[in-house]
Amino acid sequence: DAKTTQPPSMDCAEGRAANLPCNHSTISGNEYVYWYRQIHSQGPQYIIHGLKNNETNEMASLIITEDRKSSTLILPHATLRDTAVYYCIVRVATSGTYKYIFGTGTRLKVLA
Amino acid sequence: GAVVSQHPSRVICKSGTSVKIECRSLDFQATTMFWYRQFPKQSLMLMATSNEGSKATYEQGVEKDKFLINHASLTLSTLTVTSAHPEDSSFYICSARDSATVHGYGYTFGSGTRLTVV
Protein backbone atom coordinates (compact mmCIF):
# COMPACT_ATOMS: atom_id res chain seq x y z
CA ASP A 1 0.00 0.00 0.00
CA ALA A 2 1.04 3.56 -0.64
CA LYS A 3 2.54 5.35 2.35
CA THR A 4 1.06 8.70 1.38
CA THR A 5 -2.37 10.32 1.22
CA GLN A 6 -3.32 13.30 -0.91
CA PRO A 7 -6.54 15.18 -1.71
CA PRO A 8 -8.03 13.81 -4.93
CA SER A 9 -8.32 17.11 -6.74
CA MET A 10 -7.56 20.82 -6.57
CA ASP A 11 -8.11 23.87 -8.72
CA CYS A 12 -5.76 26.81 -9.02
CA ALA A 13 -6.00 30.07 -10.92
CA GLU A 14 -3.36 30.66 -13.55
CA GLY A 15 -0.50 32.77 -12.22
CA ARG A 16 -1.26 31.97 -8.59
CA ALA A 17 0.67 29.61 -6.36
CA ALA A 18 -0.53 26.01 -6.22
CA ASN A 19 -0.02 24.35 -2.84
CA LEU A 20 -0.40 20.59 -2.91
CA PRO A 21 -0.41 18.82 0.47
CA CYS A 22 0.65 15.29 1.27
CA ASN A 23 0.47 13.24 4.45
CA HIS A 24 3.13 10.60 5.14
CA SER A 25 2.74 9.99 8.85
CA THR A 26 4.57 6.62 8.82
CA ILE A 27 7.70 7.85 7.09
CA SER A 28 10.92 6.57 8.63
CA GLY A 29 13.80 8.75 9.65
CA ASN A 30 16.00 8.22 6.62
CA GLU A 31 13.38 8.09 3.91
CA TYR A 32 12.95 10.75 1.28
CA VAL A 33 9.71 12.28 -0.01
CA TYR A 34 9.46 12.39 -3.81
CA TRP A 35 7.10 14.36 -6.00
CA TYR A 36 6.26 13.46 -9.57
CA ARG A 37 3.61 14.63 -11.94
CA GLN A 38 1.88 12.90 -14.81
CA ILE A 39 0.43 14.75 -17.72
CA HIS A 40 -2.20 12.82 -19.62
CA SER A 41 -0.89 9.72 -21.42
CA GLN A 42 2.72 10.34 -20.49
CA GLY A 43 5.10 8.78 -17.99
CA PRO A 44 5.55 10.45 -14.60
CA GLN A 45 7.97 13.37 -14.55
CA TYR A 46 10.27 13.99 -11.60
CA ILE A 47 9.72 17.31 -9.83
CA ILE A 48 11.61 17.38 -6.56
CA HIS A 49 12.56 15.36 -3.51
CA GLY A 50 13.61 16.07 0.05
CA LEU A 51 14.57 14.51 3.35
CA LYS A 52 14.01 17.03 6.12
CA ASN A 53 15.03 20.44 4.84
CA ASN A 54 12.95 22.54 2.51
CA GLU A 55 14.04 22.24 -1.09
CA THR A 56 13.67 24.45 -4.16
CA ASN A 57 14.50 23.94 -7.80
CA GLU A 58 13.47 25.51 -11.07
CA MET A 59 10.14 23.72 -11.06
CA ALA A 60 8.89 23.90 -7.50
CA SER A 61 9.50 24.20 -3.78
CA LEU A 62 9.04 21.45 -1.23
CA ILE A 63 8.16 22.26 2.35
CA ILE A 64 8.51 19.39 4.84
CA THR A 65 7.15 19.76 8.35
CA GLU A 66 9.55 19.43 11.24
CA ASP A 67 8.06 16.09 12.30
CA ARG A 68 8.26 14.97 8.65
CA LYS A 69 4.73 13.62 8.73
CA SER A 70 3.55 15.87 5.95
CA SER A 71 4.83 18.02 3.13
CA THR A 72 3.60 20.58 0.63
CA LEU A 73 4.61 20.99 -2.96
CA ILE A 74 4.45 24.58 -4.12
CA LEU A 75 4.25 25.62 -7.75
CA PRO A 76 4.89 29.36 -7.35
CA HIS A 77 3.19 30.63 -10.51
CA ALA A 78 0.96 27.95 -11.95
CA THR A 79 0.41 27.86 -15.70
CA LEU A 80 -2.10 25.94 -17.77
CA ARG A 81 0.68 23.46 -18.62
CA ASP A 82 0.92 22.54 -14.94
CA THR A 83 -2.46 20.81 -15.18
CA ALA A 84 -1.61 17.23 -14.28
CA VAL A 85 -1.87 14.54 -11.62
CA TYR A 86 0.70 15.11 -8.89
CA TYR A 87 2.01 12.17 -6.90
CA CYS A 88 3.73 12.31 -3.54
CA ILE A 89 5.74 9.14 -2.94
CA VAL A 90 7.67 7.58 -0.10
CA ARG A 91 9.66 4.58 -1.27
CA VAL A 92 9.11 1.09 0.13
CA ALA A 93 12.15 -1.05 0.87
CA THR A 94 12.14 -4.42 -0.84
CA SER A 95 14.74 -7.14 -1.47
CA GLY A 96 17.77 -4.91 -1.48
CA THR A 97 16.22 -2.00 -3.32
CA TYR A 98 13.39 0.49 -3.05
CA LYS A 99 10.16 0.59 -5.02
CA TYR A 100 7.64 3.34 -5.60
CA ILE A 101 4.07 2.57 -4.66
CA PHE A 102 1.79 5.20 -6.10
CA GLY A 103 -1.21 6.51 -4.23
CA THR A 104 -4.14 8.15 -5.91
CA GLY A 105 -2.39 11.50 -6.36
CA THR A 106 -3.93 14.96 -6.66
CA ARG A 107 -5.46 16.02 -9.94
CA LEU A 108 -4.52 19.69 -10.29
CA LYS A 109 -6.49 21.78 -12.71
CA VAL A 110 -5.09 25.22 -13.50
CA LEU A 111 -7.85 27.56 -14.59
CA ALA A 112 -7.43 30.41 -17.04
CA GLY B 1 19.69 14.01 -17.19
CA ALA B 2 18.79 10.35 -17.08
CA VAL B 3 16.56 9.21 -19.91
CA VAL B 4 14.46 6.06 -20.15
CA SER B 5 13.14 5.09 -23.56
CA GLN B 6 10.16 2.82 -24.11
CA HIS B 7 9.24 1.14 -27.35
CA PRO B 8 6.75 0.96 -28.90
CA SER B 9 4.71 3.93 -27.71
CA ARG B 10 1.52 2.37 -29.05
CA VAL B 11 0.67 -1.15 -30.14
CA ILE B 12 -2.49 -2.87 -31.24
CA CYS B 13 -2.54 -6.65 -31.27
CA LYS B 14 -5.05 -9.41 -31.80
CA SER B 15 -6.39 -11.40 -28.91
CA GLY B 16 -4.27 -14.47 -28.22
CA THR B 17 -1.02 -13.05 -29.54
CA SER B 18 2.01 -11.89 -27.52
CA VAL B 19 3.45 -8.41 -27.36
CA LYS B 20 6.91 -7.34 -26.27
CA ILE B 21 7.62 -3.92 -24.77
CA GLU B 22 11.17 -2.64 -24.40
CA CYS B 23 12.52 -0.32 -21.74
CA ARG B 24 16.01 1.12 -22.21
CA SER B 25 18.12 3.36 -20.04
CA LEU B 26 19.87 5.56 -22.57
CA ASP B 27 22.66 7.22 -20.66
CA PHE B 28 23.01 5.22 -17.47
CA GLN B 29 23.15 1.68 -16.21
CA ALA B 30 20.20 0.27 -14.34
CA THR B 31 20.52 -2.92 -12.33
CA THR B 32 16.89 -2.47 -11.32
CA MET B 33 13.90 -1.50 -13.43
CA PHE B 34 10.23 -1.44 -12.57
CA TRP B 35 7.12 -2.17 -14.60
CA TYR B 36 3.78 -0.49 -13.95
CA ARG B 37 0.32 -0.75 -15.44
CA GLN B 38 -2.20 2.06 -15.49
CA PHE B 39 -5.88 1.82 -16.38
CA PRO B 40 -7.84 4.92 -17.42
CA LYS B 41 -8.33 7.46 -14.65
CA GLN B 42 -6.45 5.26 -12.19
CA SER B 43 -3.05 5.47 -10.56
CA LEU B 44 0.01 3.50 -11.54
CA MET B 45 0.07 -0.04 -10.22
CA LEU B 46 3.43 -1.70 -9.72
CA MET B 47 3.56 -5.05 -11.50
CA ALA B 48 7.11 -6.23 -10.95
CA THR B 49 10.69 -5.34 -10.14
CA SER B 50 13.14 -6.35 -12.84
CA ASN B 51 16.65 -7.25 -11.75
CA GLU B 52 19.56 -7.54 -14.18
CA GLY B 53 20.76 -11.10 -14.48
CA SER B 54 18.14 -12.60 -12.20
CA LYS B 55 14.46 -13.36 -12.00
CA ALA B 56 11.95 -10.57 -11.65
CA THR B 57 10.01 -10.08 -8.45
CA TYR B 58 6.28 -9.86 -9.07
CA GLU B 59 3.74 -8.02 -6.96
CA GLN B 60 0.93 -9.97 -5.41
CA GLY B 61 -1.78 -10.82 -7.90
CA VAL B 62 0.37 -10.35 -11.01
CA GLU B 63 0.70 -13.51 -13.10
CA LYS B 64 4.37 -14.12 -13.81
CA ASP B 65 3.61 -16.56 -16.63
CA LYS B 66 1.46 -13.99 -18.37
CA PHE B 67 3.78 -11.03 -17.94
CA LEU B 68 7.26 -12.27 -18.77
CA ILE B 69 10.09 -9.98 -17.78
CA ASN B 70 13.65 -10.24 -19.01
CA HIS B 71 16.46 -7.96 -17.84
CA ALA B 72 19.44 -9.35 -19.71
CA SER B 73 21.63 -6.27 -19.71
CA LEU B 74 22.24 -3.19 -17.59
CA THR B 75 20.36 -1.00 -20.05
CA LEU B 76 17.45 -3.12 -21.25
CA SER B 77 14.43 -4.73 -19.69
CA THR B 78 11.57 -6.25 -21.67
CA LEU B 79 7.99 -7.02 -20.71
CA THR B 80 6.16 -9.60 -22.80
CA VAL B 81 2.41 -9.84 -22.47
CA THR B 82 1.64 -13.40 -23.49
CA SER B 83 -1.68 -14.57 -24.93
CA ALA B 84 -3.04 -11.07 -24.66
CA HIS B 85 -6.74 -10.49 -24.09
CA PRO B 86 -8.82 -7.32 -24.24
CA GLU B 87 -8.63 -6.94 -20.45
CA ASP B 88 -4.83 -6.58 -20.79
CA SER B 89 -5.38 -3.36 -22.70
CA SER B 90 -3.69 -0.71 -20.60
CA PHE B 91 -0.90 1.84 -20.37
CA TYR B 92 2.37 0.14 -19.42
CA ILE B 93 5.17 2.23 -17.95
CA CYS B 94 8.68 1.35 -16.91
CA SER B 95 11.09 3.15 -14.62
CA ALA B 96 14.73 2.72 -13.79
CA ARG B 97 17.20 3.59 -11.08
CA ASP B 98 20.64 4.79 -12.02
CA SER B 99 22.97 2.30 -10.35
CA ALA B 100 25.64 4.95 -9.94
CA THR B 101 23.55 7.40 -7.97
CA VAL B 102 23.66 7.85 -4.25
CA HIS B 103 20.90 6.88 -1.87
CA GLY B 104 17.84 9.02 -2.25
CA TYR B 105 18.12 9.88 -5.93
CA GLY B 106 14.82 9.68 -7.82
CA TYR B 107 13.88 7.13 -10.45
CA THR B 108 13.31 7.99 -14.10
CA PHE B 109 10.20 6.91 -15.96
CA GLY B 110 9.67 6.01 -19.57
CA SER B 111 6.98 7.66 -21.67
CA GLY B 112 4.76 4.59 -21.57
CA THR B 113 3.29 2.09 -24.02
CA ARG B 114 -0.41 2.08 -24.87
CA LEU B 115 -1.47 -1.51 -25.53
CA THR B 116 -4.80 -2.21 -27.15
CA VAL B 117 -5.89 -5.82 -27.59
CA VAL B 118 -8.67 -6.35 -30.12
Coordinates of N, CA and C in Angstrom, one line a residue, chain B residues 2-70:
Chain B
A2 N 19.1 11.7 -16.7 CA 18.8 10.4 -17.1 C 17.6 10.2 -18.0
V3 N 17.7 9.4 -19.0 CA 16.6 9.2 -19.9 C 16.2 7.7 -20.0
V4 N 14.9 7.4 -19.9 CA 14.5 6.1 -20.1 C 13.6 6.1 -21.4
S5 N 13.9 5.2 -22.3 CA 13.1 5.1 -23.6 C 12.3 3.8 -23.6
Q6 N 11.0 4.0 -24.0 CA 10.2 2.8 -24.1 C 9.7 2.7 -25.6
H7 N 9.7 1.4 -26.0 CA 9.2 1.1 -27.4 C 8.4 -0.1 -27.4
P8 N 7.3 -0.2 -28.1 CA 6.7 1.0 -28.9 C 5.9 1.9 -28.0
S9 N 5.5 3.0 -28.5 CA 4.7 3.9 -27.7 C 3.2 3.5 -27.8
R10 N 2.9 2.9 -28.9 CA 1.5 2.4 -29.1 C 1.6 1.0 -29.8
V11 N 0.7 0.1 -29.4 CA 0.7 -1.1 -30.1 C -0.8 -1.7 -30.0
I12 N -1.2 -2.2 -31.2 CA -2.5 -2.9 -31.2 C -2.2 -4.3 -31.6
C13 N -2.8 -5.2 -30.9 CA -2.5 -6.6 -31.3 C -3.9 -7.4 -31.2
K14 N -3.9 -8.6 -31.8 CA -5.0 -9.4 -31.8 C -5.1 -10.3 -30.5
S15 N -6.2 -10.6 -30.1 CA -6.4 -11.4 -28.9 C -5.7 -12.7 -29.1
G16 N -5.0 -13.2 -28.1 CA -4.3 -14.5 -28.2 C -2.8 -14.4 -28.6
T17 N -2.4 -13.2 -29.1 CA -1.0 -13.1 -29.5 C -0.2 -12.5 -28.4
S18 N 1.1 -12.4 -28.6 CA 2.0 -11.9 -27.5 C 2.6 -10.6 -28.0
V19 N 2.9 -9.7 -27.1 CA 3.5 -8.4 -27.4 C 4.6 -8.2 -26.5
K20 N 5.7 -7.7 -27.0 CA 6.9 -7.3 -26.3 C 7.1 -5.8 -26.2
I21 N 7.4 -5.3 -25.0 CA 7.6 -3.9 -24.8 C 9.0 -3.8 -24.2
E22 N 9.8 -2.9 -24.8 CA 11.2 -2.6 -24.4 C 11.3 -1.4 -23.6
C23 N 12.2 -1.5 -22.6 CA 12.5 -0.3 -21.7 C 14.0 -0.2 -21.7
R24 N 14.6 0.9 -22.1 CA 16.0 1.1 -22.2 C 16.4 2.3 -21.4
S25 N 17.5 2.2 -20.7 CA 18.1 3.4 -20.0 C 19.2 3.8 -21.0
L26 N 19.1 5.1 -21.5 CA 19.9 5.6 -22.6 C 21.3 6.0 -22.2
D27 N 21.4 6.6 -21.0 CA 22.7 7.2 -20.7 C 23.1 6.8 -19.3
F28 N 22.6 5.7 -18.8 CA 23.0 5.2 -17.5 C 22.7 3.7 -17.4
Q29 N 23.4 3.1 -16.4 CA 23.1 1.7 -16.2 C 22.1 1.5 -15.1
A30 N 21.3 0.5 -15.3 CA 20.2 0.3 -14.3 C 20.1 -1.2 -14.0
T31 N 20.6 -1.5 -12.8 CA 20.5 -2.9 -12.3 C 19.1 -3.3 -12.0
T32 N 18.3 -2.2 -11.7 CA 16.9 -2.5 -11.3 C 16.0 -1.6 -12.2
M33 N 15.0 -2.2 -12.7 CA 13.9 -1.5 -13.4 C 12.6 -2.0 -12.9
F34 N 11.6 -1.1 -13.1 CA 10.2 -1.4 -12.6 C 9.2 -1.3 -13.7
W35 N 8.2 -2.2 -13.6 CA 7.1 -2.2 -14.6 C 5.8 -1.9 -13.9
Y36 N 5.1 -0.9 -14.5 CA 3.8 -0.5 -13.9 C 2.7 -0.7 -15.0
R37 N 1.5 -0.7 -14.5 CA 0.3 -0.7 -15.4 C -0.6 0.3 -14.9
Q38 N -1.3 1.0 -15.9 CA -2.2 2.1 -15.5 C -3.5 2.0 -16.3
F39 N -4.6 1.8 -15.7 CA -5.9 1.8 -16.4 C -6.4 3.2 -16.4
P40 N -7.3 3.5 -17.3 CA -7.8 4.9 -17.4 C -8.3 5.5 -16.1
K41 N -7.9 6.7 -15.8 CA -8.3 7.5 -14.7 C -7.9 6.8 -13.3
Q42 N -7.0 5.9 -13.4 CA -6.5 5.3 -12.2 C -5.0 5.6 -12.0
S43 N -4.5 5.2 -10.8 CA -3.1 5.5 -10.6 C -2.2 4.4 -11.2
L44 N -0.9 4.5 -11.1 CA 0.0 3.5 -11.5 C 0.0 2.4 -10.5
M45 N 0.0 1.1 -11.1 CA 0.1 0.0 -10.2 C 1.4 -0.8 -10.5
L46 N 2.2 -1.0 -9.5 CA 3.4 -1.7 -9.7 C 3.1 -3.2 -10.0
M47 N 3.7 -3.7 -11.1 CA 3.6 -5.1 -11.5 C 4.7 -5.9 -11.0
A48 N 5.9 -5.4 -11.3 CA 7.1 -6.2 -11.0 C 8.4 -5.4 -10.9
T49 N 9.4 -5.9 -10.2 CA 10.7 -5.3 -10.1 C 11.6 -6.2 -11.0
S50 N 12.3 -5.6 -11.9 CA 13.1 -6.4 -12.8 C 14.6 -6.2 -12.4
N51 N 15.3 -7.3 -12.2 CA 16.7 -7.2 -11.8 C 17.6 -7.8 -12.8
E52 N 18.6 -7.1 -13.2 CA 19.6 -7.5 -14.2 C 20.2 -8.9 -13.8
G53 N 20.1 -9.8 -14.7 CA 20.8 -11.1 -14.5 C 20.0 -12.0 -13.5
S54 N 18.9 -11.7 -13.1 CA 18.1 -12.6 -12.2 C 16.6 -12.5 -12.5
K55 N 15.9 -13.3 -11.8 CA 14.5 -13.4 -12.0 C 13.8 -12.1 -11.4
A56 N 12.7 -11.7 -12.1 CA 11.9 -10.6 -11.6 C 11.2 -10.9 -10.4
T57 N 10.9 -9.9 -9.6 CA 10.0 -10.1 -8.5 C 8.7 -9.5 -8.8
Y58 N 7.6 -10.3 -8.7 CA 6.3 -9.9 -9.1 C 5.5 -9.4 -7.8
E59 N 4.6 -8.4 -8.0 CA 3.7 -8.0 -7.0 C 2.6 -9.0 -6.8
Q60 N 2.0 -9.0 -5.7 CA 0.9 -10.0 -5.4 C -0.2 -9.8 -6.4
G61 N -0.7 -10.9 -7.0 CA -1.8 -10.8 -7.9 C -1.4 -10.7 -9.4
V62 N -0.1 -10.5 -9.6 CA 0.4 -10.3 -11.0 C 0.9 -11.7 -11.5
E63 N 0.3 -12.2 -12.6 CA 0.7 -13.5 -13.1 C 2.1 -13.5 -13.8
K64 N 3.0 -14.2 -13.2 CA 4.4 -14.1 -13.8 C 4.4 -14.9 -15.1
D65 N 3.6 -15.8 -15.4 CA 3.6 -16.6 -16.6 C 2.9 -15.8 -17.7
K66 N 2.1 -14.8 -17.4 CA 1.5 -14.0 -18.4 C 2.3 -12.8 -18.7
F67 N 3.0 -12.2 -17.7 CA 3.8 -11.0 -17.9 C 5.2 -11.4 -17.7
L68 N 5.9 -11.8 -18.8 CA 7.3 -12.3 -18.8 C 8.2 -11.1 -18.8
I69 N 9.1 -11.1 -17.9 CA 10.1 -10.0 -17.8 C 11.5 -10.5 -17.9
N70 N 12.3 -9.9 -18.8 CA 13.7 -10.2 -19.0 C 14.5 -9.0 -18.9

